[in-house]
mmCIF file of C-alpha atoms in Angstrom:
data_model
loop_
_atom_site.group_PDB
_atom_site.id
_atom_site.type_symbol
_atom_site.label_atom_id
_atom_site.label_comp_id
_atom_site.label_asym_id
_atom_site.label_seq_id
_atom_site.Cartn_x
_atom_site.Cartn_y
_atom_site.Cartn_z
ATOM 1 C CA MET A 1 11.154 -66.436 -9.197
ATOM 2 C CA LEU A 2 12.452 -64.533 -6.142
ATOM 3 C CA LYS A 3 10.311 -66.825 -3.967
ATOM 4 C CA LYS A 4 12.353 -69.739 -5.304
ATOM 5 C CA ILE A 5 15.703 -68.018 -4.832
ATOM 6 C CA MET A 6 14.688 -67.175 -1.192
ATOM 7 C CA ILE A 7 13.793 -70.779 -0.649
ATOM 8 C CA PHE A 8 16.970 -72.103 -2.121
ATOM 9 C CA ALA A 9 19.115 -69.578 -0.012
ATOM 10 C CA MET A 10 17.304 -70.648 3.079
ATOM 11 C CA PHE A 11 18.065 -74.225 2.396
ATOM 12 C CA ILE A 12 21.883 -73.563 1.673
ATOM 13 C CA LEU A 13 21.964 -71.261 4.947
ATOM 14 C CA LEU A 14 20.271 -73.975 7.082
ATOM 15 C CA ILE A 15 22.789 -76.779 5.706
ATOM 16 C CA LEU A 16 25.885 -74.461 5.757
ATOM 17 C CA GLY A 17 24.841 -73.209 9.379
ATOM 18 C CA ALA A 18 24.329 -76.602 10.619
ATOM 19 C CA LEU A 19 27.969 -77.521 9.211
ATOM 20 C CA LEU A 20 29.570 -74.772 10.689
ATOM 21 C CA GLN A 21 27.991 -75.007 14.187
ATOM 22 C CA ASN A 22 29.016 -78.605 14.124
ATOM 23 C CA ALA A 23 32.308 -77.603 13.368
ATOM 24 C CA TYR A 24 32.663 -74.716 15.775
ATOM 25 C CA LEU A 25 31.454 -76.866 18.699
ATOM 26 C CA GLU A 26 33.820 -79.646 18.021
ATOM 27 C CA GLU A 27 36.885 -77.105 17.616
ATOM 28 C CA THR A 28 35.865 -75.161 20.514
ATOM 29 C CA PHE A 29 35.161 -77.899 22.974
ATOM 30 C CA ALA A 30 38.382 -79.847 21.936
ATOM 31 C CA SER A 31 40.539 -76.728 22.551
ATOM 32 C CA LEU A 32 38.978 -76.200 25.985
ATOM 33 C CA SER A 33 39.235 -79.863 26.788
ATOM 34 C CA SER A 34 42.993 -79.906 25.785
ATOM 35 C CA GLN A 35 43.332 -76.688 28.203
ATOM 36 C CA VAL A 36 41.934 -78.636 31.039
ATOM 37 C CA ALA A 37 44.033 -81.514 30.388
ATOM 38 C CA ALA A 38 47.010 -79.099 30.421
ATOM 39 C CA VAL A 39 45.965 -77.918 33.788
ATOM 40 C CA GLU A 40 45.566 -81.364 35.206
ATOM 41 C CA GLU A 41 49.017 -82.049 33.795
ATOM 42 C CA ALA A 42 50.607 -79.014 35.733
ATOM 43 C CA PHE A 43 48.581 -79.768 38.880
ATOM 44 C CA THR A 44 49.557 -83.297 38.969
ATOM 45 C CA ALA A 45 53.360 -82.488 38.391
ATOM 46 C CA GLY A 46 53.037 -80.121 41.472
ATOM 47 C CA ASP A 47 53.701 -77.024 39.334
ATOM 48 C CA HIS A 48 51.381 -74.641 41.065
ATOM 49 C CA SER A 49 52.147 -71.427 39.321
ATOM 50 C CA ALA A 50 51.901 -73.319 35.872
ATOM 51 C CA ALA A 51 48.579 -74.851 37.010
ATOM 52 C CA ARG A 52 47.351 -71.357 37.885
ATOM 53 C CA SER A 53 48.577 -69.545 34.628
ATOM 54 C CA ARG A 54 46.961 -72.464 32.669
ATOM 55 C CA MET A 55 43.883 -72.169 34.630
ATOM 56 C CA GLU A 56 43.649 -68.388 33.699
ATOM 57 C CA GLU A 57 44.071 -69.163 30.049
ATOM 58 C CA LEU A 58 41.425 -71.844 30.192
ATOM 59 C CA THR A 59 39.052 -69.288 31.917
ATOM 60 C CA ALA A 60 39.898 -66.543 29.366
ATOM 61 C CA SER A 61 39.160 -68.944 26.387
ATOM 62 C CA TRP A 62 36.029 -69.757 28.095
ATOM 63 C CA ASP A 63 34.951 -66.159 28.438
ATOM 64 C CA GLN A 64 35.739 -65.585 24.700
ATOM 65 C CA ALA A 65 33.540 -68.604 23.626
ATOM 66 C CA GLN A 66 30.561 -68.086 25.989
ATOM 67 C CA ALA A 67 29.136 -65.304 23.996
ATOM 68 C CA ALA A 68 28.872 -67.393 20.859
ATOM 69 C CA LEU A 69 27.936 -70.642 22.710
ATOM 70 C CA SER A 70 24.994 -68.848 24.275
ATOM 71 C CA SER A 71 23.314 -68.531 20.914
ATOM 72 C CA LEU A 72 24.118 -72.177 20.140
ATOM 73 C CA LEU A 73 23.455 -74.151 23.381
ATOM 74 C CA GLN A 74 20.942 -74.291 26.139
ATOM 75 C CA HIS A 75 21.900 -71.773 29.004
ATOM 76 C CA GLU A 76 21.774 -74.530 31.676
ATOM 77 C CA GLU A 77 24.653 -76.333 29.961
ATOM 78 C CA ILE A 78 26.681 -73.159 29.826
ATOM 79 C CA ASP A 79 25.914 -72.521 33.275
ATOM 80 C CA ASN A 80 27.237 -76.023 34.393
ATOM 81 C CA ILE A 81 30.518 -75.705 32.690
ATOM 82 C CA LYS A 82 30.886 -72.077 34.171
ATOM 83 C CA ALA A 83 30.115 -73.441 37.647
ATOM 84 C CA GLU A 84 32.672 -76.392 37.193
ATOM 85 C CA MET A 85 35.403 -73.979 36.008
ATOM 86 C CA LEU A 86 34.795 -71.600 38.861
ATOM 87 C CA GLY A 87 35.167 -74.650 41.205
ATOM 88 C CA LEU A 88 38.258 -75.698 39.407
ATOM 89 C CA ALA A 89 39.849 -72.395 39.648
ATOM 90 C CA ALA A 90 39.113 -72.320 43.359
ATOM 91 C CA LEU A 91 40.630 -75.789 43.890
ATOM 92 C CA VAL A 92 43.884 -74.846 41.861
ATOM 93 C CA ASP A 93 44.131 -71.857 44.236
ATOM 94 C CA THR A 94 43.705 -73.796 47.244
ATOM 95 C CA ASP A 95 45.681 -76.572 46.031
ATOM 96 C CA ASP A 96 43.038 -79.279 47.032
ATOM 97 C CA ARG A 97 44.151 -82.431 45.336
ATOM 98 C CA ASP A 98 41.394 -84.561 46.441
ATOM 99 C CA ASP A 99 38.472 -82.489 44.855
ATOM 100 C CA PHE A 100 40.528 -81.193 41.931
ATOM 101 C CA PHE A 101 40.454 -84.474 39.925
ATOM 102 C CA VAL A 102 36.776 -84.984 40.654
ATOM 103 C CA THR A 103 35.879 -81.548 39.361
ATOM 104 C CA SER A 104 38.216 -81.692 36.351
ATOM 105 C CA ALA A 105 36.818 -85.206 35.270
ATOM 106 C CA ARG A 106 33.202 -83.594 35.552
ATOM 107 C CA LEU A 107 34.344 -80.555 33.474
ATOM 108 C CA GLN A 108 35.965 -82.892 30.868
ATOM 109 C CA TYR A 109 32.782 -84.948 30.897
ATOM 110 C CA TYR A 110 30.686 -81.710 30.180
ATOM 111 C CA LEU A 111 33.386 -80.553 27.467
ATOM 112 C CA GLU A 112 32.930 -83.912 25.522
ATOM 113 C CA HIS A 113 29.328 -84.441 26.196
ATOM 114 C CA ILE A 114 28.067 -81.243 24.487
ATOM 115 C CA PRO A 115 29.575 -81.880 21.040
ATOM 116 C CA ASN A 116 28.396 -85.633 21.148
ATOM 117 C CA THR A 117 24.740 -84.518 21.552
ATOM 118 C CA ASP A 118 25.290 -82.344 18.262
ATOM 119 C CA ARG A 119 26.373 -85.105 16.271
ATOM 120 C CA VAL A 120 24.281 -87.003 13.633
ATOM 121 C CA CYS A 121 23.511 -90.342 15.034
ATOM 122 C CA LEU A 122 20.681 -92.651 15.783
ATOM 123 C CA GLU A 123 21.123 -92.147 19.661
ATOM 124 C CA ASN A 124 20.626 -88.315 19.091
ATOM 125 C CA ILE A 125 17.699 -88.470 16.652
ATOM 126 C CA LEU A 126 15.719 -91.132 18.641
ATOM 127 C CA MET B 1 11.745 -60.300 30.917
ATOM 128 C CA PHE B 2 12.873 -57.860 27.987
ATOM 129 C CA ASN B 3 14.582 -60.761 26.435
ATOM 130 C CA ILE B 4 11.334 -62.711 26.404
ATOM 131 C CA ILE B 5 9.355 -59.838 24.687
ATOM 132 C CA ILE B 6 12.108 -59.462 22.180
ATOM 133 C CA LYS B 7 12.268 -63.108 21.417
ATOM 134 C CA THR B 8 8.575 -63.221 21.122
ATOM 135 C CA VAL B 9 8.567 -60.183 18.548
ATOM 136 C CA ILE B 10 11.194 -62.180 16.489
ATOM 137 C CA VAL B 11 9.456 -65.482 16.462
ATOM 138 C CA TYR B 12 6.186 -63.734 15.788
ATOM 139 C CA VAL B 13 7.713 -62.078 12.699
ATOM 140 C CA LEU B 14 9.319 -65.245 11.504
ATOM 141 C CA ILE B 15 5.845 -67.139 11.707
ATOM 142 C CA VAL B 16 4.086 -64.355 9.950
ATOM 143 C CA PHE B 17 6.855 -64.344 7.207
ATOM 144 C CA SER B 18 6.605 -68.042 6.950
ATOM 145 C CA MET B 19 2.842 -68.078 6.458
ATOM 146 C CA ARG B 20 3.267 -65.331 3.711
ATOM 147 C CA LEU B 21 5.715 -67.581 1.862
ATOM 148 C CA MET B 22 3.203 -70.450 2.248
ATOM 149 C CA GLY B 23 0.622 -68.542 0.395
ATOM 150 C CA LYS B 24 -3.065 -67.418 0.558
ATOM 151 C CA LYS B 25 -5.120 -70.217 1.783
ATOM 152 C CA GLN B 26 -7.581 -70.298 4.399
ATOM 153 C CA ALA B 27 -7.708 -73.051 7.114
ATOM 154 C CA GLY B 28 -10.369 -75.125 5.658
ATOM 155 C CA GLN B 29 -8.455 -75.312 2.364
ATOM 156 C CA LEU B 30 -5.380 -76.729 3.706
ATOM 157 C CA GLN B 31 -4.174 -80.328 2.642
ATOM 158 C CA PRO B 32 -3.363 -82.575 5.436
ATOM 159 C CA TYR B 33 0.376 -82.125 4.977
ATOM 160 C CA GLU B 34 -0.060 -78.169 4.957
ATOM 161 C CA LEU B 35 -2.487 -78.526 8.161
ATOM 162 C CA VAL B 36 0.241 -80.211 9.898
ATOM 163 C CA ILE B 37 3.019 -77.915 9.057
ATOM 164 C CA THR B 38 0.758 -75.013 10.163
ATOM 165 C CA LEU B 39 0.105 -76.705 13.549
ATOM 166 C CA ILE B 40 3.633 -77.719 14.179
ATOM 167 C CA ILE B 41 5.336 -74.515 13.075
ATOM 168 C CA ALA B 42 3.611 -72.425 15.705
ATOM 169 C CA GLU B 43 4.543 -74.901 18.378
ATOM 170 C CA VAL B 44 8.191 -75.271 17.588
ATOM 171 C CA ALA B 45 8.697 -71.500 17.044
ATOM 172 C CA SER B 46 7.395 -70.840 20.411
ATOM 173 C CA THR B 47 9.836 -73.020 22.248
ATOM 174 C CA PRO B 48 12.313 -70.074 22.864
ATOM 175 C CA MET B 49 9.629 -67.749 23.574
ATOM 176 C CA ASP B 50 8.653 -69.169 27.090
ATOM 177 C CA SER B 51 11.971 -70.444 28.135
ATOM 178 C CA PRO B 52 14.562 -67.697 28.838
ATOM 179 C CA GLY B 53 17.533 -70.274 28.663
ATOM 180 C CA THR B 54 16.680 -71.477 25.215
ATOM 181 C CA PRO B 55 18.471 -69.994 22.396
ATOM 182 C CA LEU B 56 16.286 -68.450 19.650
ATOM 183 C CA LEU B 57 17.955 -70.798 17.133
ATOM 184 C CA TYR B 58 16.144 -73.702 18.857
ATOM 185 C CA GLY B 59 12.877 -72.124 17.428
ATOM 186 C CA LEU B 60 13.980 -70.513 14.289
ATOM 187 C CA VAL B 61 15.868 -73.614 12.704
ATOM 188 C CA PRO B 62 12.655 -76.075 13.209
ATOM 189 C CA ALA B 63 10.471 -73.322 11.654
ATOM 190 C CA ILE B 64 12.868 -72.697 8.662
ATOM 191 C CA THR B 65 13.100 -76.773 8.202
ATOM 192 C CA LEU B 66 9.251 -77.037 8.334
ATOM 193 C CA LEU B 67 8.986 -74.301 5.728
ATOM 194 C CA LEU B 68 11.590 -76.049 3.542
ATOM 195 C CA ILE B 69 9.773 -79.299 3.905
ATOM 196 C CA TYR B 70 6.473 -77.582 2.984
ATOM 197 C CA TYR B 71 7.943 -76.311 -0.243
ATOM 198 C CA PHE B 72 9.564 -79.693 -1.094
ATOM 199 C CA PHE B 73 6.018 -81.492 -0.567
ATOM 200 C CA SER B 74 4.287 -78.823 -2.550
ATOM 201 C CA PHE B 75 6.802 -79.198 -5.381
ATOM 202 C CA LEU B 76 6.412 -82.981 -5.324
ATOM 203 C CA CYS B 77 2.653 -82.815 -5.262
ATOM 204 C CA LEU B 78 2.886 -80.472 -8.355
ATOM 205 C CA LYS B 79 5.320 -82.692 -10.135
ATOM 206 C CA SER B 80 3.852 -86.344 -9.402
ATOM 207 C CA LYS B 81 0.343 -87.355 -8.990
ATOM 208 C CA HIS B 82 1.222 -90.515 -6.977
ATOM 209 C CA VAL B 83 2.938 -88.210 -4.428
ATOM 210 C CA ARG B 84 -0.248 -86.136 -4.511
ATOM 211 C CA LEU B 85 -2.354 -89.210 -3.872
ATOM 212 C CA LEU B 86 -0.177 -90.272 -1.029
ATOM 213 C CA LEU B 87 0.054 -86.970 0.661
ATOM 214 C CA CYS B 88 -3.455 -85.398 -0.072
ATOM 215 C CA GLY B 89 -5.562 -88.642 -0.888
ATOM 216 C CA LYS B 90 -8.274 -88.260 -3.468
ATOM 217 C CA PRO B 91 -11.837 -86.807 -3.375
ATOM 218 C CA ASN B 92 -14.702 -89.199 -2.407
ATOM 219 C CA ILE B 93 -18.095 -89.113 -4.012
ATOM 220 C CA LEU B 94 -20.717 -89.450 -1.046
ATOM 221 C CA ILE B 95 -23.893 -88.679 -3.125
ATOM 222 C CA HIS B 96 -24.566 -89.567 -6.579
ATOM 223 C CA ASN B 97 -27.816 -89.049 -8.382
ATOM 224 C CA GLY B 98 -29.878 -88.285 -5.221
ATOM 225 C CA LYS B 99 -28.540 -91.468 -3.405
ATOM 226 C CA LEU B 100 -26.047 -91.785 -0.667
ATOM 227 C CA LEU B 101 -23.226 -94.155 -1.573
ATOM 228 C CA VAL B 102 -23.227 -96.110 1.549
ATOM 229 C CA ARG B 103 -20.097 -98.223 0.828
ATOM 230 C CA GLU B 104 -17.895 -94.960 0.177
ATOM 231 C CA ILE B 105 -19.202 -93.434 3.378
ATOM 232 C CA ARG B 106 -18.558 -96.341 5.499
ATOM 233 C CA LYS B 107 -14.969 -96.919 3.775
ATOM 234 C CA ILE B 108 -13.953 -93.382 4.827
ATOM 235 C CA GLY B 109 -15.592 -93.390 8.240
ATOM 236 C CA TYR B 110 -17.710 -90.117 7.575
ATOM 237 C CA SER B 111 -20.508 -89.851 9.855
ATOM 238 C CA LEU B 112 -24.043 -89.114 8.749
ATOM 239 C CA ASN B 113 -24.277 -86.331 11.431
ATOM 240 C CA ASP B 114 -21.171 -84.468 9.668
ATOM 241 C CA LEU B 115 -22.702 -85.138 6.336
ATOM 242 C CA THR B 116 -26.135 -83.659 7.059
ATOM 243 C CA GLU B 117 -24.462 -80.857 8.716
ATOM 244 C CA GLN B 118 -22.535 -79.893 5.574
ATOM 245 C CA LEU B 119 -25.611 -80.320 3.543
ATOM 246 C CA ARG B 120 -27.395 -77.950 5.722
ATOM 247 C CA ILE B 121 -24.644 -75.506 5.555
ATOM 248 C CA SER B 122 -24.529 -75.813 1.761
ATOM 249 C CA GLY B 123 -28.287 -75.060 1.733
ATOM 250 C CA ASN B 124 -29.133 -78.399 0.234
ATOM 251 C CA THR B 125 -31.032 -80.357 2.707
ATOM 252 C CA ASN B 126 -33.088 -82.707 0.371
ATOM 253 C CA ILE B 127 -30.761 -85.535 -0.662
ATOM 254 C CA ALA B 128 -32.993 -86.516 -3.579
ATOM 255 C CA ASN B 129 -32.179 -83.049 -5.120
ATOM 256 C CA ILE B 130 -28.462 -83.530 -5.023
ATOM 257 C CA HIS B 131 -26.629 -84.675 -8.108
ATOM 258 C CA TYR B 132 -23.085 -84.880 -6.624
ATOM 259 C CA ALA B 133 -21.827 -84.490 -3.158
ATOM 260 C CA ILE B 134 -18.027 -84.735 -3.129
ATOM 261 C CA LEU B 135 -15.779 -84.995 -0.121
ATOM 262 C CA GLU B 136 -12.678 -82.903 -1.010
ATOM 263 C CA THR B 137 -9.250 -83.784 0.278
ATOM 264 C CA ASN B 138 -9.145 -80.759 2.291
ATOM 265 C CA GLY B 139 -12.272 -81.879 4.090
ATOM 266 C CA GLN B 140 -14.700 -79.683 2.587
ATOM 267 C CA LEU B 141 -17.904 -80.904 1.093
ATOM 268 C CA SER B 142 -18.741 -79.839 -2.388
ATOM 269 C CA VAL B 143 -22.502 -80.160 -3.107
ATOM 270 C CA LEU B 144 -23.711 -80.113 -6.730
ATOM 271 C CA PRO B 145 -27.466 -79.953 -6.990
ATOM 272 C CA TYR B 146 -29.189 -80.878 -10.088
ATOM 273 C CA ALA B 147 -29.591 -78.014 -12.471
ATOM 274 C CA ALA B 148 -33.407 -77.802 -11.861
ATOM 275 C CA PHE B 149 -32.641 -77.176 -8.186
ATOM 276 C CA CYS B 150 -29.846 -74.565 -8.680
ATOM 277 C CA PRO B 151 -30.735 -70.909 -8.232
ATOM 278 C CA VAL B 152 -31.826 -69.025 -11.310
ATOM 279 C CA THR B 153 -29.093 -67.051 -13.039
ATOM 280 C CA PRO B 154 -29.794 -63.807 -15.485
ATOM 281 C CA ASN B 155 -28.595 -66.170 -18.265
ATOM 282 C CA ASP B 156 -31.496 -68.525 -17.425
ATOM 283 C CA MET B 157 -33.988 -65.590 -17.733
ATOM 284 C CA ALA B 158 -32.148 -64.321 -20.770
ATOM 285 C CA LEU B 159 -32.070 -61.015 -19.050
ATOM 286 C CA ASP B 160 -29.854 -58.171 -20.461
ATOM 287 C CA ILE B 161 -27.780 -56.903 -17.631
ATOM 288 C CA HIS B 162 -24.941 -54.603 -16.940
ATOM 289 C CA GLU B 163 -21.563 -56.157 -16.394
ATOM 290 C CA GLU B 164 -20.498 -55.744 -12.677
ATOM 291 C CA THR B 165 -17.485 -53.214 -12.676
ATOM 292 C CA MET B 166 -14.690 -53.026 -10.002
ATOM 293 C CA CYS B 167 -14.571 -50.261 -7.769
ATOM 294 C CA SER B 168 -11.036 -48.939 -7.182
ATOM 295 C CA ALA B 169 -9.977 -47.075 -4.121
ATOM 296 C CA LEU B 170 -8.390 -43.569 -4.798
ATOM 297 C CA ILE B 171 -7.881 -42.626 -1.073
ATOM 298 C CA LEU B 172 -7.699 -44.996 1.729
ATOM 299 C CA ASP B 173 -7.479 -43.579 5.436
ATOM 300 C CA GLY B 174 -6.349 -40.117 4.018
ATOM 301 C CA LYS B 175 -3.734 -41.428 1.797
ATOM 302 C CA PHE B 176 -3.686 -41.791 -2.014
ATOM 303 C CA HIS B 177 -4.008 -45.418 -2.975
ATOM 304 C CA GLU B 178 -1.283 -45.985 -5.716
ATOM 305 C CA GLN B 179 -2.663 -49.105 -7.401
ATOM 306 C CA GLY B 180 -6.266 -47.533 -7.663
ATOM 307 C CA MET B 181 -4.783 -44.294 -8.907
ATOM 308 C CA GLN B 182 -2.865 -46.043 -11.709
ATOM 309 C CA ARG B 183 -5.781 -48.460 -12.674
ATOM 310 C CA LEU B 184 -8.122 -45.379 -13.084
ATOM 311 C CA HIS B 185 -5.540 -43.146 -14.543
ATOM 312 C CA ALA B 186 -6.180 -40.507 -12.116
ATOM 313 C CA ASP B 187 -3.772 -37.942 -10.643
ATOM 314 C CA GLU B 188 -3.831 -36.432 -7.252
ATOM 315 C CA LYS B 189 -4.575 -32.863 -8.261
ATOM 316 C CA LYS B 190 -7.654 -33.958 -10.201
ATOM 317 C CA VAL B 191 -8.729 -36.085 -7.175
ATOM 318 C CA VAL B 192 -8.189 -33.124 -4.883
ATOM 319 C CA LYS B 193 -10.129 -30.674 -7.144
ATOM 320 C CA PHE B 194 -12.900 -33.320 -7.409
ATOM 321 C CA LEU B 195 -13.239 -33.673 -3.808
ATOM 322 C CA HIS B 196 -13.292 -29.967 -3.133
ATOM 323 C CA THR B 197 -16.366 -29.885 -5.599
ATOM 324 C CA MET B 198 -17.896 -32.553 -3.503
ATOM 325 C CA GLY B 199 -17.284 -30.576 -0.324
ATOM 326 C CA PHE B 200 -14.320 -32.253 1.053
ATOM 327 C CA ASN B 201 -11.700 -29.637 1.264
ATOM 328 C CA ASP B 202 -9.030 -31.847 3.020
ATOM 329 C CA TYR B 203 -8.319 -35.050 1.132
ATOM 330 C CA ARG B 204 -6.554 -36.331 4.271
ATOM 331 C CA ARG B 205 -9.773 -36.282 6.248
ATOM 332 C CA VAL B 206 -11.236 -38.608 3.614
ATOM 333 C CA PHE B 207 -11.567 -42.094 4.892
ATOM 334 C CA ILE B 208 -12.374 -43.830 1.849
ATOM 335 C CA PHE B 209 -13.008 -42.701 -1.906
ATOM 336 C CA THR B 210 -13.754 -45.251 -4.428
ATOM 337 C CA LEU B 211 -14.633 -44.915 -7.997
ATOM 338 C CA SER B 212 -15.765 -47.634 -10.545
ATOM 339 C CA ASP B 213 -15.218 -48.034 -14.192
ATOM 340 C CA THR B 214 -18.792 -46.709 -14.993
ATOM 341 C CA GLY B 215 -18.326 -43.552 -12.881
ATOM 342 C CA ASP B 216 -19.922 -44.949 -9.508
ATOM 343 C CA VAL B 217 -18.555 -42.629 -6.597
ATOM 344 C CA PHE B 218 -18.469 -43.378 -3.051
ATOM 345 C CA ILE B 219 -16.852 -40.842 -0.729
ATOM 346 C CA GLN B 220 -16.795 -41.161 3.213
ATOM 347 C CA ASP B 221 -14.679 -38.777 5.669
ATOM 348 C CA ARG B 222 -13.762 -39.328 9.088
ATOM 349 C CA ASP B 223 -16.620 -37.701 10.361
ATOM 350 C CA GLU B 224 -18.721 -40.113 8.572
ATOM 351 C CA ASN B 225 -20.044 -37.638 5.975
ATOM 352 C CA VAL B 226 -21.020 -39.576 2.817
ATOM 353 C CA LYS B 227 -21.279 -38.690 -0.829
ATOM 354 C CA SER B 228 -22.451 -41.388 -3.329
ATOM 355 C CA LEU B 229 -23.183 -40.489 -6.869
ATOM 356 C CA LYS B 230 -23.008 -41.601 -10.354
ATOM 357 C CA LEU B 231 -20.815 -39.578 -12.887
ATOM 358 C CA PRO B 232 -22.349 -38.922 -16.173
ATOM 359 C CA THR B 233 -18.929 -39.292 -17.898
ATOM 360 C CA GLY B 234 -17.675 -42.273 -16.152
ATOM 361 C CA GLY B 235 -14.431 -40.433 -14.626
ATOM 362 C CA ILE B 236 -13.334 -37.459 -12.671
#
C-alpha cells in the first residue's frame, strides 16, 4: 500500500513539477524580455540615464532568477544569456548604437528560444 | 569536482532506491520490458554525473519517469493477458517427449549451440531423457526430464527424515539481531548468559550466533573461535 502511495505521489509530483517549471520559465523569460524591450526603447529615445537604470533593473532581475534557472537549464544557456547581458550593459554605458541593437536582438532571441525548447510540440519531441 | 562527487552520490542513491522499488529479481529473471528499463535508467541518470553544466533534474526526471513506466507496464501485465503477451511474449516448447521441435526452434531463431549449452548447464545432456524443455519469456530454459531420470528424493525411497529447520541469527557482527530474537522468543540476558557458559564473555566480540528450532547452535567470534553443538532441550 505504501509503495502504491509513493508511486502515485511521484507521478503527481512529476506532472506538477513539469507544469510549474513550464509556467515559471514562460513567466520569467517573458518578464526579462519585456525588460530588454524597455531598455531598447529608452536607448532608442536617446534617454541615456533611463536606459542605464532599466539595464540595472534587468541585471538585478536576471541575477535573482539565475539561481533557480541553474537547476532547470543547461549552464551553457545561462552563460550565453549572462554574456549577452554583460555585453549589453557595456554598450549602454558606452552609448554604442551600432552594436547595441545587434546584442539586444541576440539577447531577445535567447530569451524567447529557451521557453520554446520547453514547450510540448513535435519539433521538440523529435 | 566536488559538485560531480555530490551529483554522483545523489544519482547513485536514486538508482538504488529505484531498483528497490522495482522489486527483487535477478538479471536473468527480468522480462524484456524490465531489462530495457534497467539498462536505460542507469544511462539517463548518469547524464548529469559526467557533465558539470547539466542540472541534476536532467537525470532525475528521466529516471523517475522510467520507474513510473515500469510500474504502469507491470500493472497492465498483471491485469491483462493480452498486454502481457505483447510485452513479454509467451513460453516456447523446444523439446517434447525426447524430440527437438524443429519448427518451433526455427520460428524463434534459437541456435542449437545455445540450446545444448543450456542443457549442459541444467545437467541434462541427453535429449532423449527430456520430457519438456521450455524457453521462458525471460530467456531461461526450463528443463523437465522424465521422472525416471530425475534425482531420487527421500519420498521416492520412503525414507523417514527430519524436517529441515530454519536457523535464525541471534547475533550478527556483535549486535543482537531483532528478527531472530523475536522469532526464537529469546531475550538479551539469556543470550549473554548462554554465551558466557560457552566461553564467549563479550557478546560484542561474537561475529555470528545462530540457533535453529531444534537446538542446533553455531557460534563464531571475531578471532574465528567456533562452537557448534546441539542443545538437548532445543532452546537456550
